[in-house]
PDB file of C-alpha atoms and ligand atoms in Angstrom:
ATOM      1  CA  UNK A   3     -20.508   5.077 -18.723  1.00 50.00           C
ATOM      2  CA  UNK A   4     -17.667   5.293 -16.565  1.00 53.00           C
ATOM      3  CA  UNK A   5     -15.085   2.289 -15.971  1.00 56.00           C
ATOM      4  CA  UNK A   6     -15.716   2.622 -12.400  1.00 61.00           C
ATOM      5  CA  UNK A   7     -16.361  -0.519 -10.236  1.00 68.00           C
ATOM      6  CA  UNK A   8     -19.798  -1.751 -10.823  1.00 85.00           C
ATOM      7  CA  UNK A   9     -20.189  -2.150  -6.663  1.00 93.00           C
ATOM      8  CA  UNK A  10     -20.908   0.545  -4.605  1.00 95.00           C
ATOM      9  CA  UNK A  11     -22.715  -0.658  -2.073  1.00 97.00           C
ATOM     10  CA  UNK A  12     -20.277  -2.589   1.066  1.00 98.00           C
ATOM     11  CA  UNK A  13     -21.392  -6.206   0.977  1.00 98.00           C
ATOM     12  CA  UNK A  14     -20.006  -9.928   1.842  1.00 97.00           C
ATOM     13  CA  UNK A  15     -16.889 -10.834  -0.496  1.00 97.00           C
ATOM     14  CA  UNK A  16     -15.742  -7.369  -1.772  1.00 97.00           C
ATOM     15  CA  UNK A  17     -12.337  -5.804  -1.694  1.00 97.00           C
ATOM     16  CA  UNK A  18     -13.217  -2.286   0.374  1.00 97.00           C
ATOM     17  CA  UNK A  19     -10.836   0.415   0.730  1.00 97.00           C
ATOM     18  CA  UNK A  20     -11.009   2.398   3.343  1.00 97.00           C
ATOM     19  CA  UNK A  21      -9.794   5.754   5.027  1.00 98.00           C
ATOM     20  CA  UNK A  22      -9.861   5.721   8.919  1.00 97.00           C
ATOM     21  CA  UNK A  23      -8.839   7.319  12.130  1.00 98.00           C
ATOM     22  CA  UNK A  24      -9.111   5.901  15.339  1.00 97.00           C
ATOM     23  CA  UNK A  25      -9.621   7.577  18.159  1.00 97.00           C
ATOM     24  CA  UNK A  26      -9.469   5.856  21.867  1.00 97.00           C
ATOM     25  CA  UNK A  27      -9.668   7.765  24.831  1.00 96.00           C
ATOM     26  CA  UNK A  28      -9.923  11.503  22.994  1.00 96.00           C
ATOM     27  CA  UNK A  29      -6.320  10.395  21.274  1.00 96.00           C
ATOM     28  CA  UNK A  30      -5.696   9.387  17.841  1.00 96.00           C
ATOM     29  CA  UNK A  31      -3.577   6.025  17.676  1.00 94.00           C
ATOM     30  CA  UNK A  32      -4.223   5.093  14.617  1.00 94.00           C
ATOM     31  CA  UNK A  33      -4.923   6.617  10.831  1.00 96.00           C
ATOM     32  CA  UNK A  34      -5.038   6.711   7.289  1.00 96.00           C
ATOM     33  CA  UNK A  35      -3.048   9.183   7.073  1.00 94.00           C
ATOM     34  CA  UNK A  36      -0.209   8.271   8.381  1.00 90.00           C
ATOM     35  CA  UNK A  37      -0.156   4.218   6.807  1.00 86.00           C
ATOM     36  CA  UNK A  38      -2.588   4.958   3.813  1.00 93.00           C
ATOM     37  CA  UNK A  39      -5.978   3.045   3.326  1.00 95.00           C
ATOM     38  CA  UNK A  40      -6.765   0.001   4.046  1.00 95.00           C
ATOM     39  CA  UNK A  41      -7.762  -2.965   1.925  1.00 96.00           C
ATOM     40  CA  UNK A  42      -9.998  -5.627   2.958  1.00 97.00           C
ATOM     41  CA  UNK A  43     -12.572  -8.195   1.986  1.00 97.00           C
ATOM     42  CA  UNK A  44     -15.783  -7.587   4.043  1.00 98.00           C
ATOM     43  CA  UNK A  45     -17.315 -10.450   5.841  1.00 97.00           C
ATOM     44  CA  UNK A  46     -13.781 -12.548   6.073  1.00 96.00           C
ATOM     45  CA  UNK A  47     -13.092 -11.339   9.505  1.00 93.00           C
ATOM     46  CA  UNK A  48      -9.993  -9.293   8.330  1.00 95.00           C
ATOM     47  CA  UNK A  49     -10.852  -5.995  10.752  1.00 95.00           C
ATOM     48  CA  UNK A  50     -12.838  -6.576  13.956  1.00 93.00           C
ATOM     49  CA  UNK A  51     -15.805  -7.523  13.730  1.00 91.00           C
ATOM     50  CA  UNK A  52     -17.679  -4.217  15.112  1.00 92.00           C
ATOM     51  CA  UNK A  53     -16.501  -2.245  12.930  1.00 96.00           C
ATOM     52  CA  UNK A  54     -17.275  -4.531   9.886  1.00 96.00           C
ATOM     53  CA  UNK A  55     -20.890  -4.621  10.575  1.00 95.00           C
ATOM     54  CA  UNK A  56     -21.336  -0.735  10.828  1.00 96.00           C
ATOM     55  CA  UNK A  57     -19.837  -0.207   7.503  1.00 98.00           C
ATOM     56  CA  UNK A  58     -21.392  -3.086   5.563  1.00 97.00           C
ATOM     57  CA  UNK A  59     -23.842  -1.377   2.859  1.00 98.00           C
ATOM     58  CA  UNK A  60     -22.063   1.432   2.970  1.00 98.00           C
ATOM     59  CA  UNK A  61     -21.749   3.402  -0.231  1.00 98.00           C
ATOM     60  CA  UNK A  62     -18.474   4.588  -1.961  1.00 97.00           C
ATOM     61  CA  UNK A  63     -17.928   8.224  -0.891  1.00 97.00           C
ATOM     62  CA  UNK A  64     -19.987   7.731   2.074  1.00 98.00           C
ATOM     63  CA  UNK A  65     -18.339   8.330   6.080  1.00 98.00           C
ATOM     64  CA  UNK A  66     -20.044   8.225   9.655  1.00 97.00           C
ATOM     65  CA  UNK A  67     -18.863   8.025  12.619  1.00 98.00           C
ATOM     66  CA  UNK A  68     -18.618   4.647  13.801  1.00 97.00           C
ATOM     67  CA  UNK A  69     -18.182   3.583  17.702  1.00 97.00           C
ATOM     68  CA  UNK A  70     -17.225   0.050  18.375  1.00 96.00           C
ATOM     69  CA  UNK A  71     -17.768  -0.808  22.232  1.00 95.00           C
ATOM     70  CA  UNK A  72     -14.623  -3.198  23.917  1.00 94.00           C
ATOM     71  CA  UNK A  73     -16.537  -6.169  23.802  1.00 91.00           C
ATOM     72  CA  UNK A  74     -16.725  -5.906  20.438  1.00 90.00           C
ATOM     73  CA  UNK A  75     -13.248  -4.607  19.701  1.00 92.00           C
ATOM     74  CA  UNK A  76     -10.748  -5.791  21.480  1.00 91.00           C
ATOM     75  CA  UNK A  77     -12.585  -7.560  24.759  1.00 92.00           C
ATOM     76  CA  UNK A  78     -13.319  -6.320  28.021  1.00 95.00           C
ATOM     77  CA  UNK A  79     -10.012  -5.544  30.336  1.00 95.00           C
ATOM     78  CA  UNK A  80      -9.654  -9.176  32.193  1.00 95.00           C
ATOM     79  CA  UNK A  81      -8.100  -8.482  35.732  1.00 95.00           C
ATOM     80  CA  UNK A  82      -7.155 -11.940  35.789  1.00 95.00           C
ATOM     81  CA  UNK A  83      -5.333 -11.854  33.114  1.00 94.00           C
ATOM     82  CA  UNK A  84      -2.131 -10.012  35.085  1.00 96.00           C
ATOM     83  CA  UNK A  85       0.261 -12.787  36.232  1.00 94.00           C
ATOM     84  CA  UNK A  86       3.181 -13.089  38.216  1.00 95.00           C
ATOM     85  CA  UNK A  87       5.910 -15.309  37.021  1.00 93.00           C
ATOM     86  CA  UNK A  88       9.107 -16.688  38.838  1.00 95.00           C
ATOM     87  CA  UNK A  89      12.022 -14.653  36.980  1.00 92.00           C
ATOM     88  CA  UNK A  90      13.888 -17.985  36.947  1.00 91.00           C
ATOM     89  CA  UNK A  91      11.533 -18.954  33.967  1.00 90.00           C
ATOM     90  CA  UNK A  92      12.683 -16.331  31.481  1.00 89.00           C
ATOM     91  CA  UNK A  93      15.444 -16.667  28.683  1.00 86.00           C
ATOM     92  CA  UNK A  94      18.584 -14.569  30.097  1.00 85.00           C
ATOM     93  CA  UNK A  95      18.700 -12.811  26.254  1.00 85.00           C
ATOM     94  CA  UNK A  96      14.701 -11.192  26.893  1.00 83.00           C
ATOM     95  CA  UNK A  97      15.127  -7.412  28.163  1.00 86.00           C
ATOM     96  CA  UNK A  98      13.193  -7.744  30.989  1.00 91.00           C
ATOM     97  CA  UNK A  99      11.428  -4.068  30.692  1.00 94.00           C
ATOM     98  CA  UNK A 100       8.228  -2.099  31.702  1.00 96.00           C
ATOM     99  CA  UNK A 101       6.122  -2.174  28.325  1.00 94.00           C
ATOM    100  CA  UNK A 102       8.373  -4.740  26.093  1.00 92.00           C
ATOM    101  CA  UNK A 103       5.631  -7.188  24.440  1.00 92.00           C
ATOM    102  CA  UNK A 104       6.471 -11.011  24.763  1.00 90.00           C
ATOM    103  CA  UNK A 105       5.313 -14.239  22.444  1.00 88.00           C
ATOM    104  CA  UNK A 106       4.683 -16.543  25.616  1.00 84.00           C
ATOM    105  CA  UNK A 107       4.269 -20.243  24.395  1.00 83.00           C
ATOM    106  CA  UNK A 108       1.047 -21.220  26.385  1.00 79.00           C
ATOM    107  CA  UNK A 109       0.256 -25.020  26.231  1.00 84.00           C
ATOM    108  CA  UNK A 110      -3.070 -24.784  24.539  1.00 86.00           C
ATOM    109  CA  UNK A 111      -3.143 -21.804  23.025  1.00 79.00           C
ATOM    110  CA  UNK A 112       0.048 -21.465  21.171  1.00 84.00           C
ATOM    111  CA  UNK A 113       1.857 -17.937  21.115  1.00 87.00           C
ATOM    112  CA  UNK A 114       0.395 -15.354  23.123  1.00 87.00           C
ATOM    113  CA  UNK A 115       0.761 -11.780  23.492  1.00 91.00           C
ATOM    114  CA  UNK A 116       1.798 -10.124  27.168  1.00 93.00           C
ATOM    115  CA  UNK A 117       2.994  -6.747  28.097  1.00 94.00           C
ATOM    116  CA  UNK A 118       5.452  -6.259  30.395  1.00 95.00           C
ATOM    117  CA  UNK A 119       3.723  -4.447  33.337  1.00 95.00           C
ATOM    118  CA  UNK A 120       6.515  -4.363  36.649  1.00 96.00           C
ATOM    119  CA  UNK A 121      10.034  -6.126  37.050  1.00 95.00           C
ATOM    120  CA  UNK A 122      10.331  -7.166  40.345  1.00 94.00           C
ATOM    121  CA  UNK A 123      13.596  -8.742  42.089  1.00 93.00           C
ATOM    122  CA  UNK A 124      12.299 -12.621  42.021  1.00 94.00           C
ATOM    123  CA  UNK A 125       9.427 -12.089  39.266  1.00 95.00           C
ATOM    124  CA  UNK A 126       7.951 -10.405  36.238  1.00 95.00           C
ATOM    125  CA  UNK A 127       4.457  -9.111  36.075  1.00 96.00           C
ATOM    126  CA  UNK A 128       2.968  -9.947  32.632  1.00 95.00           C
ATOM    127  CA  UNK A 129      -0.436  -8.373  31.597  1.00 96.00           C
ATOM    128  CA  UNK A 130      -2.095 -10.810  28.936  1.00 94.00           C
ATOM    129  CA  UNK A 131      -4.867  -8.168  27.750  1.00 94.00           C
ATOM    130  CA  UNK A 132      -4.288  -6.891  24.242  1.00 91.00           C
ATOM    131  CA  UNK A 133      -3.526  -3.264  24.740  1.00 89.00           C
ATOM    132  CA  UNK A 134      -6.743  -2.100  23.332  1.00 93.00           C
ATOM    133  CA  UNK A 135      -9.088  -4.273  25.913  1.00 95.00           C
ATOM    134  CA  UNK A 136     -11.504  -2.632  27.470  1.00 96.00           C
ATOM    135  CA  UNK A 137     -11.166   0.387  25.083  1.00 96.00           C
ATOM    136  CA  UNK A 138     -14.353   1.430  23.002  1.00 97.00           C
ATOM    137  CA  UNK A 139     -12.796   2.265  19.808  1.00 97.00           C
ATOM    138  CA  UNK A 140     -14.001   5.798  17.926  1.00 98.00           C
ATOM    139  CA  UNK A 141     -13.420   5.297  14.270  1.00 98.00           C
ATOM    140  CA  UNK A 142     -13.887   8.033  11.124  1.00 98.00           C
ATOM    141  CA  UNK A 143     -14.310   6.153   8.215  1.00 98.00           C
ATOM    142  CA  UNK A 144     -14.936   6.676   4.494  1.00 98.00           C
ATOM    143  CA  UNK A 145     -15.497   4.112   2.033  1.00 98.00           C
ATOM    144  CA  UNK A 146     -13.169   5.049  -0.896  1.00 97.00           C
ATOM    145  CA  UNK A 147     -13.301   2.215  -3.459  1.00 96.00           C
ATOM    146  CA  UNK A 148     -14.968  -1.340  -3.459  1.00 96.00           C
ATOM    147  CA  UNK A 149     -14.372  -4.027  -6.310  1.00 96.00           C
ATOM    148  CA  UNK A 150     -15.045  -7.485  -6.701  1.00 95.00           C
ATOM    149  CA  UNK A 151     -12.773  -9.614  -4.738  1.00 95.00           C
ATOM    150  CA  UNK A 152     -10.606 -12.011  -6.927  1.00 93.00           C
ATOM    151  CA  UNK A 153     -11.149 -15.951  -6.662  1.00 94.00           C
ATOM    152  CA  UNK A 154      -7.814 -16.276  -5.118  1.00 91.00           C
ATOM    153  CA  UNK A 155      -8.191 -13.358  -2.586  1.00 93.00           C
ATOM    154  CA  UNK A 156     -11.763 -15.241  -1.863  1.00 95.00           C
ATOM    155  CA  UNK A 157      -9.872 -18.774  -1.392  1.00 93.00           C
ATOM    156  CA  UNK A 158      -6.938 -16.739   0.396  1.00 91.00           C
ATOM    157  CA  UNK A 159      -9.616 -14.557   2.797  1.00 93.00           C
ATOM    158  CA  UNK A 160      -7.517 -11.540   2.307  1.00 92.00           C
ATOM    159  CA  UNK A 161      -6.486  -8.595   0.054  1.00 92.00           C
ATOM    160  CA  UNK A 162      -3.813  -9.033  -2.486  1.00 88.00           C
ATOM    161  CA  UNK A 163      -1.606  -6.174  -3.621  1.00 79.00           C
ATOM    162  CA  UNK A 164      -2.375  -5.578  -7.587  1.00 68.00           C
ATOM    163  CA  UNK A 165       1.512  -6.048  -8.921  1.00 60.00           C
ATOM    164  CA  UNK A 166       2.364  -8.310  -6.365  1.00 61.00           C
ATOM    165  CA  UNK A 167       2.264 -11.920  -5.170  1.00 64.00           C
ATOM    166  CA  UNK A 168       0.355 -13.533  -2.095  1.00 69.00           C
ATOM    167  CA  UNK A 169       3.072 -12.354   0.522  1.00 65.00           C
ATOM    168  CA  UNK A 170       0.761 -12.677   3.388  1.00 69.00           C
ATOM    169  CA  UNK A 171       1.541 -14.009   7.091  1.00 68.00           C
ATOM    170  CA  UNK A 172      -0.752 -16.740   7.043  1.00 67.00           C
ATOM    171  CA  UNK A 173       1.524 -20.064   7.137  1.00 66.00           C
ATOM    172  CA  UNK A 174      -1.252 -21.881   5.771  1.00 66.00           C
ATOM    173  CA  UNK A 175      -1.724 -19.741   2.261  1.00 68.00           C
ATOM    174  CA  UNK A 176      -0.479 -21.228  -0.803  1.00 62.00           C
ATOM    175  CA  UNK A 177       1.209 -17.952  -1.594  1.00 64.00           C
ATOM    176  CA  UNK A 178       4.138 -19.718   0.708  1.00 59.00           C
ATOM    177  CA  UNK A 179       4.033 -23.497  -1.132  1.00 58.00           C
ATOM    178  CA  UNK A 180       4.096 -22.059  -4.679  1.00 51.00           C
ATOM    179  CA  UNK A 181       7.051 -19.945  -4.194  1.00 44.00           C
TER     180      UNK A 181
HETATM  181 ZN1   ZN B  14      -2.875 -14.799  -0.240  1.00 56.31          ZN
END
């Protein structure tokens, strides 16, 4: 025997790692070999959700093809979701350029994303769609490794680096009250 993994198949509450390249449009935007695999615990939402579902019982070793249509990437493109906004209602220190991404506070949502899409004289036009919306996503994937998930990356919902802490984003982990 080997002291590989015992798992081999992709299921709920395993660490996966995985080489991928993304392909929208014809052009690559996105791939493994540029930022290395990735790490993630399947069925904890940590990669989008079409994608997670083609690859679950996957074997180690194993790649397809895997196409992931908008509405199940990133959404459909939302027309409406392109507003104009008085110029009077931005910060003077925001560079108020084609393509610079915002945080917008929004009252019920919190932080949002927007693009900015034109600069006019009296107003900014801000595109709320993520980039990616309305974009059916092209991945190559191959499952290289899968191992049990640990019962703090379970508790956590996401991967931990083996030598290192928690140092995740998530405001809510413990990896930020412990320390
Ligand atoms: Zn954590």
């Amino acid at each position: 025997m080997n002291a590989q993994s015992e798992f081999t198949k992709v299921a709920k509450d395993l660490v996966v790692s995985l080489e991928y390249t993304l392909t929208v449009d014809g052009e690559v935007i996105d791939s493994s070999e540029e930022s290395g695999p990735i790490d993630y615990i399947q069925g904890h939402e940590n990669i989008i959700a079409g994608l997670e579902s083609a690859l679950d019982g996957m074997n180690v070793g194993e790649a397809k093809k895997v196409n992931v249509k908008a509405k199940d990437a990133y959404g459909e493109y939302d027309p409406e979701a392109v507003e104009e906004i008085p110029l009077s209602e931005f910060p003077n220190d925001i560079p108020l350029e084609v393509g610079v991404e915002l945080a917008v506070e929004d009252e019920d949502e919190g932080p949002i994303s927007a693009v900015i899409e034109e600069v006019g004289k009296d107003s900014v036009t801000l595109n709320f769609n993520h980039p990616l919306a309305g974009k059916d996503l092209n991945f190559d994937v191959k499952i290289l490794s899968i191992r049990a998930a640990t019962a703090e990356e379970l508790e956590h919902g996401h991967v931990h680096d083996e030598d290192e802490d928690c140092d995740c984003d998530d405001a809510d982990c413990d990896c930020h009250k412990n320390n």
